[in-house]
């Protein structure tokens, strides 16, 4: 149980944590290692293996998709997805979920189990509400994309175009954020990096320990460097912010003499970041060009399996190292107080911030479920399912997978609190730190740690890949083929698809040379915004004969408009500022609940009221998609 | 609104969607109800564990999660029925405006 004691740089006694040494916790080594070890080549090697594997998967997908036309093969994988591929790729969240989530558990404690527990029903809601009907409708209409479905169900090109534009609006936010995430992970994996956190976010300037030490080599006096300890690991979004902080810890003369060197050392968007951005973009665009939809799905499947292996491995290692969650929790509560074990969660800032009041716990049970149901990328994958049997099996396969991922991750990070003591700004590195820490004495430990670390990187790649396919299909299928060149030959469509993907890659690089801040919040806005926009319209499309084009447009715009408005109000300082994420770009939690719930409510009311106030759709159009299948040889009137 | 001529796939999909909605609502009600009652505002002395989990997490999160997984197995393996998804619209008929 004390496997790391001899290596521990800063041992503490039991009484340091205020724990009675006579109680049952005596067997638990109640000290934490304050650590951030430099990355070694293991992490980078693991990422390289992932990159090579992804290219290989892209090549395999390229071979597999050549069975039918380019469009159906490239954008829908010939509707051939099996149960495992569908289960582990249609509703599992992006890499961000696996990176941000452990950090939240480490920081706020057991209440994060309540925050995430909506996932207990995500498999059944994600496939059971719309799955069968989406697969059914997409075959009846020949739809390849989600806008295709809206267009053909209501016989309205305008509705299809609106759906396409809204999907691209949300996807663009998500895409830019995910490219940055991939670049940041690569930067952190660089040998010698002192920040192993797989954080998606990265401030423009940050004075890390290594950066501070390097100032001595740049001729900055030791006593000046010593004063900069006060800025350790603080992030700054601009040079101006950093200089303002420097003027508080250094004399005017000191700032004048050394500011350039300090700013240079603190610059985070350095050549490691830019190389990471370039390599990441080249890799993900290349394999998606090669294999299209199937490449995106197969890499997603690959990383999901790797993630499960990593979590199971880490669970055994961490629990055996701490003696279990009970001991770890008791130690944490003794040090941090009861909020680590109860709601609304521990507040590391000490500012009285409530991580999860009951109103937000209620909200998140909606957020996870309806973000899955209303996700356009998830809907496309369901449309690509081979049969209803595949959809059925996906439900229980994903249920088992979620059970083995989320609660074990909570246990891992609660135990991690007893093993490793991380400063507030570095909690996102808890999984990488635990991986290194628990495997360092095992044979082949660095390889195991590298694989655990590389899985989230694979998740980011898979997310970007699937969004590339959705954006390319939106532009090529829903805009170019529908409105500009309906009779475009396959070769032209293929060339257009490739050009769009390369174009998106170039734009993503340009947008990320000076990347946006508030990345995590933007990802949440994008996911919940898409859900508020498409969830109710998709349910109406699938089940309500009386839904009309005007009703659908009102429903989409109502959901989207509500989300945008609540985010604008929140960012302007309206409402309770002491709950939810601490960020300048934030929503207005009207009555304390997430904007998604208001977005869904407005979308539902607008869709139903406007549909009932407008002329019913032609009976023939509805019948063709709801009633016993008409013969396909009969042309519509 | 249904018709006697309604496709069995539509009918079964609608029935299953209602059942799923009910399951979600039940899980939401139980989990948030239980956890808000027993997971908030307690003291350190009150901390009790069940199989290593704080009692409120065990009964309010882990137990319903296991139950929902079991329900998912039942739903996918026995309740949800297979349907013929129909013949795919050939791509050349796409030009008729049906969406392909």
PDB file of C-alpha atoms in Angstrom, chain A residues 153-306:
ATOM      1  CA  UNK A 153     -40.105  14.892 -44.932  1.00  0.00           C
ATOM      2  CA  UNK A 154     -41.663  18.325 -45.529  1.00  0.00           C
ATOM      3  CA  UNK A 155     -40.836  18.632 -49.201  1.00  0.00           C
ATOM      4  CA  UNK A 156     -39.208  21.979 -48.451  1.00  0.00           C
ATOM      5  CA  UNK A 157     -35.781  22.921 -49.792  1.00  0.00           C
ATOM      6  CA  UNK A 158     -35.841  26.034 -47.603  1.00  0.00           C
ATOM      7  CA  UNK A 159     -36.224  23.967 -44.429  1.00  0.00           C
ATOM      8  CA  UNK A 160     -33.340  21.751 -45.553  1.00  0.00           C
ATOM      9  CA  UNK A 161     -31.161  24.790 -46.151  1.00  0.00           C
ATOM     10  CA  UNK A 162     -32.029  26.303 -42.771  1.00  0.00           C
ATOM     11  CA  UNK A 163     -31.199  23.035 -41.001  1.00  0.00           C
ATOM     12  CA  UNK A 164     -27.926  22.852 -42.877  1.00  0.00           C
ATOM     13  CA  UNK A 165     -26.925  26.424 -42.022  1.00  0.00           C
ATOM     14  CA  UNK A 166     -27.790  25.958 -38.341  1.00  0.00           C
ATOM     15  CA  UNK A 167     -25.833  22.714 -38.160  1.00  0.00           C
ATOM     16  CA  UNK A 168     -22.816  24.399 -39.724  1.00  0.00           C
ATOM     17  CA  UNK A 169     -23.161  27.334 -37.325  1.00  0.00           C
ATOM     18  CA  UNK A 170     -22.872  25.059 -34.282  1.00  0.00           C
ATOM     19  CA  UNK A 171     -20.312  22.753 -35.851  1.00  0.00           C
ATOM     20  CA  UNK A 172     -18.027  25.676 -36.686  1.00  0.00           C
ATOM     21  CA  UNK A 173     -17.785  26.613 -33.008  1.00  0.00           C
ATOM     22  CA  UNK A 174     -17.087  23.037 -32.063  1.00  0.00           C
ATOM     23  CA  UNK A 175     -14.580  22.481 -34.870  1.00  0.00           C
ATOM     24  CA  UNK A 176     -12.393  25.453 -34.027  1.00  0.00           C
ATOM     25  CA  UNK A 177     -12.396  24.439 -30.365  1.00  0.00           C
ATOM     26  CA  UNK A 178     -11.501  20.828 -31.091  1.00  0.00           C
ATOM     27  CA  UNK A 179      -8.595  21.721 -33.396  1.00  0.00           C
ATOM     28  CA  UNK A 180      -7.188  23.800 -30.593  1.00  0.00           C
ATOM     29  CA  UNK A 181      -7.675  20.889 -28.182  1.00  0.00           C
ATOM     30  CA  UNK A 182      -5.731  18.548 -30.464  1.00  0.00           C
ATOM     31  CA  UNK A 183      -2.884  21.050 -30.835  1.00  0.00           C
ATOM     32  CA  UNK A 184      -2.706  21.631 -27.090  1.00  0.00           C
ATOM     33  CA  UNK A 185      -2.552  17.921 -26.319  1.00  0.00           C
ATOM     34  CA  UNK A 186       0.324  17.542 -28.782  1.00  0.00           C
ATOM     35  CA  UNK A 187       2.129  20.492 -27.252  1.00  0.00           C
ATOM     36  CA  UNK A 188       1.789  19.007 -23.782  1.00  0.00           C
ATOM     37  CA  UNK A 189       3.043  15.640 -24.930  1.00  0.00           C
ATOM     38  CA  UNK A 190       6.286  17.176 -26.176  1.00  0.00           C
ATOM     39  CA  UNK A 191       9.248  15.731 -24.254  1.00  0.00           C
ATOM     40  CA  UNK A 192      10.260  18.164 -21.522  1.00  0.00           C
ATOM     41  CA  UNK A 193       6.885  19.857 -21.304  1.00  0.00           C
ATOM     42  CA  UNK A 194       6.126  20.503 -17.649  1.00  0.00           C
ATOM     43  CA  UNK A 195       2.412  20.508 -18.195  1.00  0.00           C
ATOM     44  CA  UNK A 196       0.996  17.106 -18.931  1.00  0.00           C
ATOM     45  CA  UNK A 197      -2.589  18.204 -18.576  1.00  0.00           C
ATOM     46  CA  UNK A 198      -4.730  17.109 -21.450  1.00  0.00           C
ATOM     47  CA  UNK A 199      -6.586  20.334 -21.097  1.00  0.00           C
ATOM     48  CA  UNK A 200      -8.468  21.619 -24.076  1.00  0.00           C
ATOM     49  CA  UNK A 201      -7.888  25.143 -22.959  1.00  0.00           C
ATOM     50  CA  UNK A 202      -4.724  27.162 -23.138  1.00  0.00           C
ATOM     51  CA  UNK A 203      -4.168  30.767 -22.129  1.00  0.00           C
ATOM     52  CA  UNK A 204      -2.078  32.879 -24.489  1.00  0.00           C
ATOM     53  CA  UNK A 205       0.490  33.526 -21.717  1.00  0.00           C
ATOM     54  CA  UNK A 206       1.356  31.389 -18.711  1.00  0.00           C
ATOM     55  CA  UNK A 207       4.499  31.453 -16.608  1.00  0.00           C
ATOM     56  CA  UNK A 208       5.100  27.758 -15.949  1.00  0.00           C
ATOM     57  CA  UNK A 209       7.846  26.518 -13.641  1.00  0.00           C
ATOM     58  CA  UNK A 210      10.051  25.600 -16.606  1.00  0.00           C
ATOM     59  CA  UNK A 211       9.438  28.952 -18.276  1.00  0.00           C
ATOM     60  CA  UNK A 212      10.345  30.779 -15.078  1.00  0.00           C
ATOM     61  CA  UNK A 213      13.548  28.779 -14.647  1.00  0.00           C
ATOM     62  CA  UNK A 214      14.516  29.423 -18.278  1.00  0.00           C
ATOM     63  CA  UNK A 215      14.561  33.163 -17.544  1.00  0.00           C
ATOM     64  CA  UNK A 216      17.846  32.708 -15.685  1.00  0.00           C
ATOM     65  CA  UNK A 217      19.396  31.565 -18.956  1.00  0.00           C
ATOM     66  CA  UNK A 218      18.001  34.683 -20.607  1.00  0.00           C
ATOM     67  CA  UNK A 219      19.938  36.906 -18.197  1.00  0.00           C
ATOM     68  CA  UNK A 220      17.128  37.701 -15.773  1.00  0.00           C
ATOM     69  CA  UNK A 221      18.589  37.984 -12.217  1.00  0.00           C
ATOM     70  CA  UNK A 222      17.736  35.191  -9.790  1.00  0.00           C
ATOM     71  CA  UNK A 223      16.071  37.555  -7.319  1.00  0.00           C
ATOM     72  CA  UNK A 224      13.760  38.850 -10.074  1.00  0.00           C
ATOM     73  CA  UNK A 225      12.908  35.291 -11.090  1.00  0.00           C
ATOM     74  CA  UNK A 226      12.149  34.515  -7.457  1.00  0.00           C
ATOM     75  CA  UNK A 227       9.578  37.323  -7.347  1.00  0.00           C
ATOM     76  CA  UNK A 228       7.791  35.773 -10.307  1.00  0.00           C
ATOM     77  CA  UNK A 229       6.828  32.702  -8.256  1.00  0.00           C
ATOM     78  CA  UNK A 230       3.692  34.670  -7.390  1.00  0.00           C
ATOM     79  CA  UNK A 231       2.594  34.337 -11.045  1.00  0.00           C
ATOM     80  CA  UNK A 232       3.187  30.583 -11.238  1.00  0.00           C
ATOM     81  CA  UNK A 233       0.636  28.895 -13.477  1.00  0.00           C
ATOM     82  CA  UNK A 234      -1.638  31.910 -13.763  1.00  0.00           C
ATOM     83  CA  UNK A 235      -3.038  32.197 -17.277  1.00  0.00           C
ATOM     84  CA  UNK A 236      -3.330  35.487 -19.184  1.00  0.00           C
ATOM     85  CA  UNK A 237      -5.323  36.008 -22.350  1.00  0.00           C
ATOM     86  CA  UNK A 238      -3.220  38.932 -23.555  1.00  0.00           C
ATOM     87  CA  UNK A 239       0.252  40.433 -23.201  1.00  0.00           C
ATOM     88  CA  UNK A 240      -1.360  43.511 -21.662  1.00  0.00           C
ATOM     89  CA  UNK A 241      -2.861  41.419 -18.829  1.00  0.00           C
ATOM     90  CA  UNK A 242       0.501  39.786 -18.146  1.00  0.00           C
ATOM     91  CA  UNK A 243       2.346  43.113 -18.102  1.00  0.00           C
ATOM     92  CA  UNK A 244      -0.258  44.538 -15.719  1.00  0.00           C
ATOM     93  CA  UNK A 245       0.367  41.642 -13.344  1.00  0.00           C
ATOM     94  CA  UNK A 246       4.147  42.040 -13.704  1.00  0.00           C
ATOM     95  CA  UNK A 247       3.935  45.633 -12.587  1.00  0.00           C
ATOM     96  CA  UNK A 248       2.409  44.393  -9.312  1.00  0.00           C
ATOM     97  CA  UNK A 249       5.306  42.075  -8.429  1.00  0.00           C
ATOM     98  CA  UNK A 250       8.284  43.872  -9.995  1.00  0.00           C
ATOM     99  CA  UNK A 251       9.606  47.416  -9.745  1.00  0.00           C
ATOM    100  CA  UNK A 252       9.059  49.812 -12.634  1.00  0.00           C
ATOM    101  CA  UNK A 253      12.712  49.392 -13.580  1.00  0.00           C
ATOM    102  CA  UNK A 254      12.448  45.602 -13.376  1.00  0.00           C
ATOM    103  CA  UNK A 255       9.454  45.578 -15.713  1.00  0.00           C
ATOM    104  CA  UNK A 256      11.239  47.864 -18.164  1.00  0.00           C
ATOM    105  CA  UNK A 257      14.357  45.675 -18.232  1.00  0.00           C
ATOM    106  CA  UNK A 258      12.902  42.182 -18.228  1.00  0.00           C
ATOM    107  CA  UNK A 259       9.324  42.355 -19.521  1.00  0.00           C
ATOM    108  CA  UNK A 260      10.285  41.283 -23.052  1.00  0.00           C
ATOM    109  CA  UNK A 261      12.121  38.188 -21.800  1.00  0.00           C
ATOM    110  CA  UNK A 262       9.344  37.294 -19.382  1.00  0.00           C
ATOM    111  CA  UNK A 263       6.601  37.727 -21.982  1.00  0.00           C
ATOM    112  CA  UNK A 264       8.645  35.611 -24.413  1.00  0.00           C
ATOM    113  CA  UNK A 265       9.084  32.834 -21.852  1.00  0.00           C
ATOM    114  CA  UNK A 266       5.398  32.913 -20.911  1.00  0.00           C
ATOM    115  CA  UNK A 267       4.214  32.744 -24.523  1.00  0.00           C
ATOM    116  CA  UNK A 268       2.194  29.530 -24.733  1.00  0.00           C
ATOM    117  CA  UNK A 269       1.389  29.631 -28.410  1.00  0.00           C
ATOM    118  CA  UNK A 270       4.951  28.768 -29.264  1.00  0.00           C
ATOM    119  CA  UNK A 271       6.351  26.600 -32.009  1.00  0.00           C
ATOM    120  CA  UNK A 272       5.469  23.420 -30.085  1.00  0.00           C
ATOM    121  CA  UNK A 273       1.843  24.518 -30.229  1.00  0.00           C
ATOM    122  CA  UNK A 274       2.047  25.500 -33.889  1.00  0.00           C
ATOM    123  CA  UNK A 275       3.734  22.225 -34.886  1.00  0.00           C
ATOM    124  CA  UNK A 276       1.103  20.384 -32.875  1.00  0.00           C
ATOM    125  CA  UNK A 277      -1.628  22.302 -34.692  1.00  0.00           C
ATOM    126  CA  UNK A 278      -0.064  21.503 -38.068  1.00  0.00           C
ATOM    127  CA  UNK A 279       0.483  17.799 -37.378  1.00  0.00           C
ATOM    128  CA  UNK A 280      -2.954  17.367 -35.853  1.00  0.00           C
ATOM    129  CA  UNK A 281      -4.703  19.093 -38.770  1.00  0.00           C
ATOM    130  CA  UNK A 282      -2.717  17.218 -41.405  1.00  0.00           C
ATOM    131  CA  UNK A 283      -3.438  13.870 -39.747  1.00  0.00           C
ATOM    132  CA  UNK A 284      -7.121  14.280 -39.166  1.00  0.00           C
ATOM    133  CA  UNK A 285      -7.884  15.879 -42.540  1.00  0.00           C
ATOM    134  CA  UNK A 286      -5.836  13.208 -44.349  1.00  0.00           C
ATOM    135  CA  UNK A 287      -7.494  10.173 -42.873  1.00  0.00           C
ATOM    136  CA  UNK A 288     -10.946  11.727 -43.151  1.00  0.00           C
ATOM    137  CA  UNK A 289     -10.276  12.484 -46.832  1.00  0.00           C
ATOM    138  CA  UNK A 290      -9.252   8.888 -47.276  1.00  0.00           C
ATOM    139  CA  UNK A 291     -12.093   7.176 -45.483  1.00  0.00           C
ATOM    140  CA  UNK A 292     -14.872   9.739 -44.943  1.00  0.00           C
ATOM    141  CA  UNK A 293     -17.666   8.770 -42.552  1.00  0.00           C
ATOM    142  CA  UNK A 294     -16.343   5.259 -41.947  1.00  0.00           C
ATOM    143  CA  UNK A 295     -12.883   6.552 -41.018  1.00  0.00           C
ATOM    144  CA  UNK A 296     -14.480   8.893 -38.468  1.00  0.00           C
ATOM    145  CA  UNK A 297     -16.587   6.098 -36.988  1.00  0.00           C
ATOM    146  CA  UNK A 298     -13.801   3.525 -36.869  1.00  0.00           C
ATOM    147  CA  UNK A 299     -11.297   5.859 -35.186  1.00  0.00           C
ATOM    148  CA  UNK A 300     -14.019   6.755 -32.704  1.00  0.00           C
ATOM    149  CA  UNK A 301     -14.582   3.069 -31.995  1.00  0.00           C
ATOM    150  CA  UNK A 302     -10.839   2.521 -31.627  1.00  0.00           C
ATOM    151  CA  UNK A 303     -10.430   5.301 -29.073  1.00  0.00           C
ATOM    152  CA  UNK A 304     -13.551   4.233 -27.155  1.00  0.00           C
ATOM    153  CA  UNK A 305     -12.107   0.755 -26.670  1.00  0.00           C
ATOM    154  CA  UNK A 306      -8.736   2.208 -25.664  1.00  0.00           C
TER     155      UNK A 306
END
